[in-house]
Coordinates of C-alpha atoms and ligand atoms in Angstrom, one line a residue:
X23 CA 0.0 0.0 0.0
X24 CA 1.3 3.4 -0.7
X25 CA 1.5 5.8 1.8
X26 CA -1.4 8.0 1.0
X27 CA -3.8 4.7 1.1
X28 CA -2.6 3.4 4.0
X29 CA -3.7 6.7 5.8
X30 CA -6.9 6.4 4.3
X31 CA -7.7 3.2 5.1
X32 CA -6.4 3.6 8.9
X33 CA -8.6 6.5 9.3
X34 CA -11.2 4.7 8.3
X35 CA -10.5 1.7 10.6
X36 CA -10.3 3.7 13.1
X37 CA -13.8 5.3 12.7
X38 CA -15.4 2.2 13.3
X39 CA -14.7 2.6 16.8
X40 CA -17.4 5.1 17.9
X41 CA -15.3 6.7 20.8
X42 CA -13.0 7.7 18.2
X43 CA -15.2 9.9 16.2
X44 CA -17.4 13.0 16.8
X45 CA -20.8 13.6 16.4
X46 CA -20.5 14.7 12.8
X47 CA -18.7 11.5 12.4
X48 CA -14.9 12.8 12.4
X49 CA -11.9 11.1 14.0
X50 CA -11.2 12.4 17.3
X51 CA -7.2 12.3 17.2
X52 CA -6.6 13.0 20.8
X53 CA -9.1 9.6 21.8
X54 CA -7.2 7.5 19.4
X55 CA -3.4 8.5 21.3
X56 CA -5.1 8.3 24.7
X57 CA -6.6 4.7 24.1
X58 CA -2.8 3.4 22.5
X59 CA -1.5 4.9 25.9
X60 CA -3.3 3.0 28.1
X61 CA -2.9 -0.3 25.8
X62 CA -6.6 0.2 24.9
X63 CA -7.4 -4.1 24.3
X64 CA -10.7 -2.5 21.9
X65 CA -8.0 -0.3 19.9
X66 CA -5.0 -3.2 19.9
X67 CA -7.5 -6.2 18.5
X68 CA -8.8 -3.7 15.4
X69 CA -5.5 -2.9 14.8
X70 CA -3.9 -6.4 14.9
X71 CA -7.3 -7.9 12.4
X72 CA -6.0 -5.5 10.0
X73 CA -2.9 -6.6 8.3
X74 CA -1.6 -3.4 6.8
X75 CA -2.0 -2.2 10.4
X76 CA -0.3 -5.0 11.5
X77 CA 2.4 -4.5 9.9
X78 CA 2.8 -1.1 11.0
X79 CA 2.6 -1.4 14.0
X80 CA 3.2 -4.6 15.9
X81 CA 6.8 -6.4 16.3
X82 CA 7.3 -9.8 16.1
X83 CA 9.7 -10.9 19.1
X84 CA 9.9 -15.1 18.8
X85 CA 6.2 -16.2 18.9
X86 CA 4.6 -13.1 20.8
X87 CA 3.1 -10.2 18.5
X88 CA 4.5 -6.8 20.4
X89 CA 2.5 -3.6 20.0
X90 CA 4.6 -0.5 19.1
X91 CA 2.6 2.1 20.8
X92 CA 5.6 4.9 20.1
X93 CA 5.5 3.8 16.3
X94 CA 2.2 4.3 16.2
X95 CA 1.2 7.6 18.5
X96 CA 4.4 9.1 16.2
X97 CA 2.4 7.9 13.2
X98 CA -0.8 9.7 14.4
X99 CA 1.1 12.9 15.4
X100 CA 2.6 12.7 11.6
X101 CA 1.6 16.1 10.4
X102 CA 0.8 13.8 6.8
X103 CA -2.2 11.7 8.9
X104 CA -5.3 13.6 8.9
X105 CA -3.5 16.4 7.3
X106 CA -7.2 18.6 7.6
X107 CA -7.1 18.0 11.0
X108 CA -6.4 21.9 12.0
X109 CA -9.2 22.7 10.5
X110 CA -11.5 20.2 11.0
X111 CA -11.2 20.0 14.7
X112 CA -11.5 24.1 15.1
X113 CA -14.1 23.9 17.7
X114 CA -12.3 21.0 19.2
X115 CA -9.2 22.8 20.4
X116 CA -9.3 25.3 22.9
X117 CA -9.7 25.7 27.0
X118 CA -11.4 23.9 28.9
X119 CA -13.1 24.3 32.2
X120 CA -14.3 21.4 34.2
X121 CA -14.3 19.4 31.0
X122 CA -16.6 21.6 28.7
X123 CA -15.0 24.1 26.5
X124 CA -14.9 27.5 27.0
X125 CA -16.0 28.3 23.5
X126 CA -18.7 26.4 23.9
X127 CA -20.2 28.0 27.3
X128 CA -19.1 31.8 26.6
X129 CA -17.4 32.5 30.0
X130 CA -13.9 34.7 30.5
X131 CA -12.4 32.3 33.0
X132 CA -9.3 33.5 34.8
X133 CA -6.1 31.2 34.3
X134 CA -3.3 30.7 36.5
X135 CA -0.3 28.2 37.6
X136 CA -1.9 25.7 40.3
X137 CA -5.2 26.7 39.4
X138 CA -6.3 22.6 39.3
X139 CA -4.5 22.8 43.1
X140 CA -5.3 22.4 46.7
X141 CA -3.5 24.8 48.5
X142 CA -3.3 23.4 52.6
X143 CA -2.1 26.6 53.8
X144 CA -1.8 26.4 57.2
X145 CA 0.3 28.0 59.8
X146 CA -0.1 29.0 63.3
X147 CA 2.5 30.9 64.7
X148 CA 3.8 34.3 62.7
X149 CA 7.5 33.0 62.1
X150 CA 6.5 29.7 60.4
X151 CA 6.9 30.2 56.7
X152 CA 6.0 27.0 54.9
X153 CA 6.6 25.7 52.0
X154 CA 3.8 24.7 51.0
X155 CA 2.8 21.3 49.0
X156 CA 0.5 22.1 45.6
X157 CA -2.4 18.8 45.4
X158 CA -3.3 18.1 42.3
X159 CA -6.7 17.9 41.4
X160 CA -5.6 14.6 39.5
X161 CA -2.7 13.6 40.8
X162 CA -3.5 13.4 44.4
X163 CA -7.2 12.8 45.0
X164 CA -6.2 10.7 47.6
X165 CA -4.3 13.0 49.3
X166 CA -6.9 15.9 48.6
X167 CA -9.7 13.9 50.0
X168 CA -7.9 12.8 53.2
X169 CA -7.0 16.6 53.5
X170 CA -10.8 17.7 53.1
X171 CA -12.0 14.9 54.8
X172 CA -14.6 16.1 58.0
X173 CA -12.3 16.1 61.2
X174 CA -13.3 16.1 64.8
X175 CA -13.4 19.2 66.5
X176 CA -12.0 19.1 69.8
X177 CA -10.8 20.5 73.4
X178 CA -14.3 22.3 73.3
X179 CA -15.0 25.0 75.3
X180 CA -17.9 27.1 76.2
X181 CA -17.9 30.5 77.5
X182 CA -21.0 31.9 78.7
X183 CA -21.6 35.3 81.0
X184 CA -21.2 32.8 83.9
X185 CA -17.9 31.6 82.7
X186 CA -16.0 29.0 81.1
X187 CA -17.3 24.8 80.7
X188 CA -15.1 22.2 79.6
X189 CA -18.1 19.9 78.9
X190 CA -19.8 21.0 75.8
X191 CA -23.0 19.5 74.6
X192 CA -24.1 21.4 71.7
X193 CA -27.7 23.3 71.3
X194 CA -28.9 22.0 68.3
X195 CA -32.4 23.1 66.7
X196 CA -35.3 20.8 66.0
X197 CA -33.7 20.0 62.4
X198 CA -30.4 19.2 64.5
X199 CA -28.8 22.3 63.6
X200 CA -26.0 23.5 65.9
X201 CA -27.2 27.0 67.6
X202 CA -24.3 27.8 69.2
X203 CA -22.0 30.4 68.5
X204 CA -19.1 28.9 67.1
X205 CA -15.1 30.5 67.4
X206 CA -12.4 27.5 65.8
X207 CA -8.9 27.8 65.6
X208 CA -7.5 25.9 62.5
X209 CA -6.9 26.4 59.1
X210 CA -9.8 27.1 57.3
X211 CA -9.8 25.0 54.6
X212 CA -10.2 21.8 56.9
X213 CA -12.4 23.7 58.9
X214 CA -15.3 24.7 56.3
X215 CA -15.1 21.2 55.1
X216 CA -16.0 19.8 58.4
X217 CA -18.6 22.5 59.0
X218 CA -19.8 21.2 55.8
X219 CA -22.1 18.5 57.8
X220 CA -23.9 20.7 59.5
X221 CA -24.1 24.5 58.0
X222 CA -24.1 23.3 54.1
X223 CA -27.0 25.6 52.7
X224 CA -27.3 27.8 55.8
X225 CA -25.1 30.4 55.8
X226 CA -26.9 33.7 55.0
X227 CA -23.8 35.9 55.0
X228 CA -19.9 35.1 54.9
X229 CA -17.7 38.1 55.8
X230 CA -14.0 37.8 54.7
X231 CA -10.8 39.7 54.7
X232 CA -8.2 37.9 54.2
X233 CA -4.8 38.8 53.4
X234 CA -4.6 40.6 50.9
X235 CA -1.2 39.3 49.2
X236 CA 0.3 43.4 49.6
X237 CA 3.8 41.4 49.6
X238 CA 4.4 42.9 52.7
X239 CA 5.8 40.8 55.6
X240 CA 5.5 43.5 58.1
X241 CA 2.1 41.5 58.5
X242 CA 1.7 39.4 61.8
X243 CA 0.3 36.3 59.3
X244 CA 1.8 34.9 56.4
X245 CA 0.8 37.8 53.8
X246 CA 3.8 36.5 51.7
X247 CA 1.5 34.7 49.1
X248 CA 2.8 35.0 45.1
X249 CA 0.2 36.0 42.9
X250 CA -1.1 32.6 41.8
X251 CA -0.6 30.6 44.8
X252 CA -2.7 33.6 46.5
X253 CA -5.1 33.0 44.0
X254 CA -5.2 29.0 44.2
X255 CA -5.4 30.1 48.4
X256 CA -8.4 31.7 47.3
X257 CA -10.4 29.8 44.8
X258 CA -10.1 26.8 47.5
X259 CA -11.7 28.3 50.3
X260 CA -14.2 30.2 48.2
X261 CA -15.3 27.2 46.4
X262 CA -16.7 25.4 50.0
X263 CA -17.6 28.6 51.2
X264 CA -20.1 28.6 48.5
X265 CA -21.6 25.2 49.6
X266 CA -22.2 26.9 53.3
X267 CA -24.1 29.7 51.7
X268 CA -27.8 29.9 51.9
X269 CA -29.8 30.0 48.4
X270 CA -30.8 33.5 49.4
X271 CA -26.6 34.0 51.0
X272 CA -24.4 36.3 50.3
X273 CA -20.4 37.1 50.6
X274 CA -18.5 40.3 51.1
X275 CA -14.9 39.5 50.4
X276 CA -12.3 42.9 51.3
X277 CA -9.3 43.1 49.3
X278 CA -7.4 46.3 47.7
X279 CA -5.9 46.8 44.3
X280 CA -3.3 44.1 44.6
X281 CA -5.8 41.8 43.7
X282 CA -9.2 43.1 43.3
X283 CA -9.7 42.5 39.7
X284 CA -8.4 39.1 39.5
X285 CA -10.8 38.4 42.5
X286 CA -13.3 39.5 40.2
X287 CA -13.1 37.2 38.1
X288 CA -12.3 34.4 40.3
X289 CA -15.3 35.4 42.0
X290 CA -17.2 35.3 39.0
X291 CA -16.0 32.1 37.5
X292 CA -17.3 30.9 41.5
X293 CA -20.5 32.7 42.2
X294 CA -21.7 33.3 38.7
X295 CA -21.3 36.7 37.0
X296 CA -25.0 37.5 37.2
X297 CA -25.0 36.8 40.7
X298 CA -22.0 39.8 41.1
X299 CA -23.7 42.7 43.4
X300 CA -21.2 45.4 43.6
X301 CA -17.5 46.5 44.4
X302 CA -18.0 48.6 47.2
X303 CA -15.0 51.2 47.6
X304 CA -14.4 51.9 51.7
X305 CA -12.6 55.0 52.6
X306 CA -9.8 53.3 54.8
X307 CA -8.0 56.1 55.7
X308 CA -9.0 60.1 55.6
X309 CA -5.1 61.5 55.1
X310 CA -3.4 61.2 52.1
X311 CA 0.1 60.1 52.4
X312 CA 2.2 62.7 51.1
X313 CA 5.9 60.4 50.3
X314 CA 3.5 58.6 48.1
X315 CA 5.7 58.0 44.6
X316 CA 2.2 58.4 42.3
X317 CA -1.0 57.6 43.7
X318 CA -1.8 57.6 47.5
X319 CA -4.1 54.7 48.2
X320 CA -6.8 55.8 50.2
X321 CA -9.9 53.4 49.5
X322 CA -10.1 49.7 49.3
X323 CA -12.6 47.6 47.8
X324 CA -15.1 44.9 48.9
X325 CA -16.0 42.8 46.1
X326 CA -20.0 41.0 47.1
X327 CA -21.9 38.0 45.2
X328 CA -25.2 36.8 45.8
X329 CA -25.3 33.0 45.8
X330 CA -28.5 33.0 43.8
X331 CA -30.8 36.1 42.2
X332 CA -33.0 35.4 45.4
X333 CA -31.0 37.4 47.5
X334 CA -32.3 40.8 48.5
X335 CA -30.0 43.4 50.4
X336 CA -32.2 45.0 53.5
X337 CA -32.0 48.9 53.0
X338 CA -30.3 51.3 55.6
X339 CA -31.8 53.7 58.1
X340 CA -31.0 56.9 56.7
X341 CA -27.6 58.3 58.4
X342 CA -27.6 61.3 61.1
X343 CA -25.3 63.2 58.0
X344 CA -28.0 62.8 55.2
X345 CA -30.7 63.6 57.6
X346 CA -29.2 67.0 58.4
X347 CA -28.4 67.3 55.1
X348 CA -31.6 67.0 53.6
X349 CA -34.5 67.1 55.9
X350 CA -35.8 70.3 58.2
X351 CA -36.3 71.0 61.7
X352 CA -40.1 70.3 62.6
X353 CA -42.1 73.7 62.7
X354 CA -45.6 74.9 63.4
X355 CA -47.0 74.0 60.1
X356 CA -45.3 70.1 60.0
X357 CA -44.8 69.9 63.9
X358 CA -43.8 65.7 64.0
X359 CA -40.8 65.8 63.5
X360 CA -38.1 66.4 60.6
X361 CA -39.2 66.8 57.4
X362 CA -38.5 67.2 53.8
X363 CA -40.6 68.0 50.5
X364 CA -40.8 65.5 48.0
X365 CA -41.8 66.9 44.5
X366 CA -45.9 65.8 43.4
X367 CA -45.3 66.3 39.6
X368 CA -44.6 63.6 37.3
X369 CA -40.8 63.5 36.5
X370 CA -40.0 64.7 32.5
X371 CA -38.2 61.3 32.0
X372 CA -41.5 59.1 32.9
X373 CA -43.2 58.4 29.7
X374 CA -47.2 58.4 29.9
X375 CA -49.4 58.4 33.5
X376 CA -49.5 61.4 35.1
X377 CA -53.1 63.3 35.8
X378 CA -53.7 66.5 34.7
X379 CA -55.6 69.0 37.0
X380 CA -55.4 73.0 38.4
X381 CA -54.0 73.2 41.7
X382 CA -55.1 76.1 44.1
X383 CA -52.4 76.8 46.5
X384 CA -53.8 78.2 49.9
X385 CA -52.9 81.8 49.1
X386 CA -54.6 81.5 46.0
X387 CA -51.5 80.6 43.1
X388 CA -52.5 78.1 40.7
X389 CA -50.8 75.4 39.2
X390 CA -51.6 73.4 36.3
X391 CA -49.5 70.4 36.0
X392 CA -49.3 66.4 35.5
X393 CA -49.4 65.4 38.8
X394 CA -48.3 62.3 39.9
X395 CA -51.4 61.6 41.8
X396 CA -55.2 61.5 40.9
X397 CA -57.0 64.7 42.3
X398 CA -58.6 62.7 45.1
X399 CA -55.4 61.1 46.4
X400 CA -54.0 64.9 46.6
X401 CA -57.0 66.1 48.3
X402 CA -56.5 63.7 51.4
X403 CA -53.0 64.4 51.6
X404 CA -53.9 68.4 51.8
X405 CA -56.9 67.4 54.5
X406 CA -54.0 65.3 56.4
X407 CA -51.9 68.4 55.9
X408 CA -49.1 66.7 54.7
X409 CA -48.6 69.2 51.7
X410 CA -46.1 72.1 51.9
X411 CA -46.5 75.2 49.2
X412 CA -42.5 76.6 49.8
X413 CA -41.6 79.2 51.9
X414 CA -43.7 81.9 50.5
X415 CA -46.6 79.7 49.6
X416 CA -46.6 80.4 45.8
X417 CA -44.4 77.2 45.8
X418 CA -45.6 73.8 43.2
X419 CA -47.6 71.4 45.8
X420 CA -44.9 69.0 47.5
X421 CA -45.7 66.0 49.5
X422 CA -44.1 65.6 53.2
X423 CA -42.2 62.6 54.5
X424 CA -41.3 62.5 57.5
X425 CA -37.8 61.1 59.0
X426 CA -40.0 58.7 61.2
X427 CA -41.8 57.2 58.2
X428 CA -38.9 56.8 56.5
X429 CA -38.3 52.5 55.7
X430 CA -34.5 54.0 54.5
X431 CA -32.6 54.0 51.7
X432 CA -30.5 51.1 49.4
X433 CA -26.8 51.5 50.1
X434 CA -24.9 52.3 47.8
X435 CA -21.5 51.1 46.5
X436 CA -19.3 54.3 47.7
X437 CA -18.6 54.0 51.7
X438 CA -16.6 57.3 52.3
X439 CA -17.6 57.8 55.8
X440 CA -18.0 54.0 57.7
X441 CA -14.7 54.5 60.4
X442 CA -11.2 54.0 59.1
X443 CA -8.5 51.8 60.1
X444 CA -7.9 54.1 62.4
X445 CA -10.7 54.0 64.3
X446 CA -10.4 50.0 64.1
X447 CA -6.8 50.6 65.7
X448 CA -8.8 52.6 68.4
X449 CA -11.2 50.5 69.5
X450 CA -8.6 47.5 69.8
X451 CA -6.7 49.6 71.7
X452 CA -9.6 50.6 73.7
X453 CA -9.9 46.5 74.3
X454 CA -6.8 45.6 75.0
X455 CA -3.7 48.1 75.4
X456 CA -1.4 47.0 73.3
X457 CA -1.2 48.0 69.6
X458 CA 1.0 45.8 68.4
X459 CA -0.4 42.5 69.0
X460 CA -3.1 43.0 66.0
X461 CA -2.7 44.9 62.9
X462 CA -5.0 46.5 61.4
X463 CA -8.1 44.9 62.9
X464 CA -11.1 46.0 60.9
X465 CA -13.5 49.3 62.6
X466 CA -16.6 47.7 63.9
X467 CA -18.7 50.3 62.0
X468 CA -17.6 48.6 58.9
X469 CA -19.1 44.8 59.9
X470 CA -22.4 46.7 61.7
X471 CA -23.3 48.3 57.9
X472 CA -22.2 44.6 56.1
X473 CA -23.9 42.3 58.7
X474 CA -27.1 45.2 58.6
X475 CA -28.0 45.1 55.0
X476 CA -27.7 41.1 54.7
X477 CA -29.1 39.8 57.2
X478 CA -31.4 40.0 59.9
X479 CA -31.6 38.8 63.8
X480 CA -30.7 35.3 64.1
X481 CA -29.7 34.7 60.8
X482 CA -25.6 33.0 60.5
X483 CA -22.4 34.7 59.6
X484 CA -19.3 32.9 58.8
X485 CA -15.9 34.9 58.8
X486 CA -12.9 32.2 58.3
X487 CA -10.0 34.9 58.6
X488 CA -11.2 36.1 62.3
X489 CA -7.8 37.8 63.0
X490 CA -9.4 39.9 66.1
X491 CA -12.8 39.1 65.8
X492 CA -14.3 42.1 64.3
X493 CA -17.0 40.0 62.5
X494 CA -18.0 38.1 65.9
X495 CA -18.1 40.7 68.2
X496 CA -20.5 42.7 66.0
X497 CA -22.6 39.9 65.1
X498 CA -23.2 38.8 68.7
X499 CA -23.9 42.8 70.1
X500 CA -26.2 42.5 66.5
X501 CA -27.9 39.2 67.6
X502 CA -26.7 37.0 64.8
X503 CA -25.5 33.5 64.8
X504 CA -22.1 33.3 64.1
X505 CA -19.0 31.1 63.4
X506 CA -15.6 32.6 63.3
X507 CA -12.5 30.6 62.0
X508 CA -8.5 32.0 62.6
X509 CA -5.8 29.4 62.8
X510 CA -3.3 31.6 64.3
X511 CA -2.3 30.8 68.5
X512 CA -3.2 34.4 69.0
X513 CA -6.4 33.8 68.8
X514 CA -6.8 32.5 72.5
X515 CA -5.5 35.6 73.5
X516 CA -7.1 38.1 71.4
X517 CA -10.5 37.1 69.6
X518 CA -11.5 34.8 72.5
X519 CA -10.5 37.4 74.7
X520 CA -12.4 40.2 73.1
X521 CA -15.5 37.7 72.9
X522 CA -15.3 37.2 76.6
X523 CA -16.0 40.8 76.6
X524 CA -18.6 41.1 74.7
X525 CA -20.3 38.2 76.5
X526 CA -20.0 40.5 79.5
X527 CA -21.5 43.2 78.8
X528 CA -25.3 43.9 78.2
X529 CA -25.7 42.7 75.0
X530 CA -29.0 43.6 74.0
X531 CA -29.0 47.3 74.7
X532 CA -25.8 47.3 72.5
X533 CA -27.6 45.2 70.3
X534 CA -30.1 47.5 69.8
X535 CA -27.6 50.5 69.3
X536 CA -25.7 48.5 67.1
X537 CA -28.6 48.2 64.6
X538 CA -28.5 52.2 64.1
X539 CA -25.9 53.4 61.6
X540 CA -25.0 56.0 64.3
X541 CA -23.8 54.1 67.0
X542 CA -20.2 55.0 68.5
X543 CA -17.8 52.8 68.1
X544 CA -16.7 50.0 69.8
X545 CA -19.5 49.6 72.0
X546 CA -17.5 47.0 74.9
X547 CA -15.8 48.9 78.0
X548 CA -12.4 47.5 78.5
X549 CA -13.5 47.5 82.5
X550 CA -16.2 44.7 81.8
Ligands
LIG607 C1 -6.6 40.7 57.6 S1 -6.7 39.5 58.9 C2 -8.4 39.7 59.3 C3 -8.7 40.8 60.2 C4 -10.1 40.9 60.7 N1 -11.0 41.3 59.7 C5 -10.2 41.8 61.9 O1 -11.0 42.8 61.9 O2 -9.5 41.6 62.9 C6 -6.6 38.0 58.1 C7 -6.6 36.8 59.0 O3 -6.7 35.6 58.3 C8 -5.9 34.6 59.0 N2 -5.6 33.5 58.1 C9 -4.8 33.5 57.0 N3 -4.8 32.3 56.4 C10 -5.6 31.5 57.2 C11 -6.0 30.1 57.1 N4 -5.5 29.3 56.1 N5 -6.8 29.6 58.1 C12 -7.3 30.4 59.0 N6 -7.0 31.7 59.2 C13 -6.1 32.2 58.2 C14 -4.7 35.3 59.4 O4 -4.0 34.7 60.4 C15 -5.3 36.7 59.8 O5 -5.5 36.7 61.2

């Protein structure tokens, strides 16, 4: 046979093998190498039936019949055999993720070394820098699934306001959910898998803010992370932490520009890009650092996804600053309390609706208009006196709202006034002394206006990098559920601590001050 036939012909041979072709009946290349690698008996019997193939590809060592896999996969690979195949297999070739083709489900998927990596990551003193082992996905599913295998939680201890009990039975709820409030020191990754069990699907809001790879060692944790094992750190975690969240959960993740749009679209490869909510920016820090080489950082970002579109944020009470802002002091005329006008027209942009009718203002001024209202509707208002005619009284009818009727406002994605760092430095230091046994701890403001819009009393929040327990402490004066994970020794003496604190004091008045956007900060005396 001449060359050119022989190709033929073993292409055709081939194809009668159905896991060798595609739907529209072409020969899948990469099928055929995979099968001679693994000494596929289905692929070695069609070859040895045919003798041209036989000849090919098998050697004849005494009586045995050897097949010459190498021959053969260089035979394939021989840009002469299937010669189209560039073009025939377009749609074939190309990136995968988790086994479809990209090109094929339209996403922008975020690449990176490791990316198919478990990442242990675990430390617990500040001087241990490890060197850490990557798991592949593949390679070491054994290893992975002991490593993410649910582990027993022990040396449990429960602290109420009477003290401390080394026997801990768990409350557990009438589906068998655990109700206690949970702090665990260990590395996260282990942890979330074991709280797998029992918080899978009940999480309504996770709060991290982990470290944000700055590069900076100056850090008390390991904040030495390289870009991609950061990122592998990352996708790990995120991935269970999805499992914990509620179908109406959501996650606020803090970072700064280091990594904020690679999070992005880690997040969204994760969470789903339609489930994205918004990048808030928070104002860290009110001075601007003059040494700066270009651009002084003042804001950083906190990236939040909804698990599913069923998620609805809870709006805000309006703050004391937009209040005295926008709203007037009570008078004779609207005596119950502060008030502000809200226009009665029909805005230019609304196309169609509206009512048209003459309004008579007290003093006698008319107005013609498309009102937003029907005539009737406006009448009661006026009768209920809840209509003001400007300062003069020639004014266009406005309605009144009052501050008390107010239900608040939607937050918005620019947080230029929620405490600083500074003020998160303050109140730690108003805890426990010593500024330099935490950096950076997060201001409680910050987690009040988070743990406020998503969720509501009772509901759980998870934060697996505790650090000082920012996220706990507010949730418990808040009266939330929570579960807080750090792996680092200082949590006995600093998050349990400051919990301990908390415990002590009288919780539900702080609770309820807590829920206002205006409460001071800190809330816990140092003398409790
Ligand atoms: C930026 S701090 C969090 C500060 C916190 N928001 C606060 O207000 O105090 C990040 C924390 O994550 C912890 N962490 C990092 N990797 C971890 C891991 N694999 N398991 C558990 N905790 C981890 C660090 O030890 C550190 O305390």
């Amino acid at each position: 046979v001449t060359i050119m036939k022989f190709n033929q012909q073993l292409e055709q041979l081939l194809k009668t093998l159905s896991q060798f072709t595609d739907a529209e009946g072409e020969l899948l290349k990469q099928n055929v190498k995979h099968s001679a690698e693994k000494f596929d008996p289905e692929l070695i019997k069609l070859l040895l039936n045919d003798p041209d193939s036989k000849a090919h590809f098998f050697d004849e060592i005494d009586t045995a019949t050897i097949f010459n896999y190498r021959k053969f996969i260089d035979y394939i690979d021989d840009k002469n055999f299937l010669i189209d195949s560039y073009t025939k297999f377009s749609n074939k070739v190309g990136l995968t993720l988790s086994n479809k083709h990209i090109q094929q489900i339209n996403e922008v998927v975020l690449s990176f070394p490791f990316k198919d990596c478990v990442l242990e990551g675990g430390q617990s003193k500040d001087d241990e820098k490890r060197k850490e082992i990557f798991f592949n996905e593949v390679l070491a599913k054994d290893e992975i699934n002991r490593l993410l295998n649910k582990k027993v939680i022990t040396s449990a201890k429960k602290y109420t306001q009477n003290g401390v009990n080394d026997e801990v039975n768990f409350n557990r709820n009438e589906n068998g959910l655990i109700k206690d409030n949970l702090i665990i020191k260990g590395n996260n990754l282990l942890a979330l898998h074991t709280l797998k069990s029992n918080f899978a699907g009940k999480v309504k809001l996770i709060y991290i803010d982990p470290p944000y790879n700055t590069g900076n060692d100056s850090f008390n944790y390991n904040d030495n992370f390289n870009h991609s094992t950061w990122l592998t750190f990352m996708k790990n975690r995120l991935e269970v932490a999805r499992d914990l969240l509620s179908e109406d959960g959501v996650i606020f993740v803090q970072c700064d520009d280091n990594e904020q749009a690679y999070l992005k679209v880690l997040m969204d490869e994760i969470f789903e890009r339609d489930n994205f909510i918004s990048c808030i920016s928070w104002k860290r820090k009110k001075e601007i650092s003059n040494d700066t080489k270009n651009i002084s950082v003042q804001g950083e970002y906190i990236l939040s996804f909804a698990k599913t579109k069923t998620t609805q944020l809870f709006l805000e009470q309006l703050s004391s600053s937009y209040i005295k802002k926008s709203y007037k002091e009570p008078n004779k005329e609207f005596p119950l309390g502060k008030w502000r006008p809200v226009p009665l027209t029909v805005s230019k942009g609304l196309s169609g609706g509206g009512y048209k009718y003459e309004i008579t203002n007290p003093n006698g001024k008319k107005h013609s208009r498309l009102w937003a209202l029907p005539e009737r509707s406006y009448k009661k208002l006026f009768l209920e006196k809840s209509v003001y005619f400007g300062i003069d009284g020639n004014g266009i009818p406005q309605k009144i709202m009052y501050v008390k009727d107010s239900k608040g406002q939607p937050t918005t994605n620019y947080w230029d006034n929620t405490s600083t760092n500074k003020e998160g430095k303050k109140e730690f230091l108003n805890l426990f002394d010593d500024n330099n046994i935490f950096s950076n701890p997060k201001p409680e403001k910050l987690l009040q206006r988070i743990i406020h819009i998503a969720t509501k009393k009772g509901d759980l929040v998870l934060d697996y990098h505790l650090g000082s327990g920012t996220t706990c402490a507010v949730a418990h004066k808040m009266g939330r559920q929570y579960i807080g994970i750090e792996q680092m020794d200082y949590i006995e003496d600093i998050a349990v601590k400051r919990m301990q604190k908390v415990i002590g004091t009288t919780v539900k008045k702080d609770g309820e001050l807590l829920e206002s956007l205006d409460f001071d900060s800190g809330g816990i005396s140092k003398s409790v």
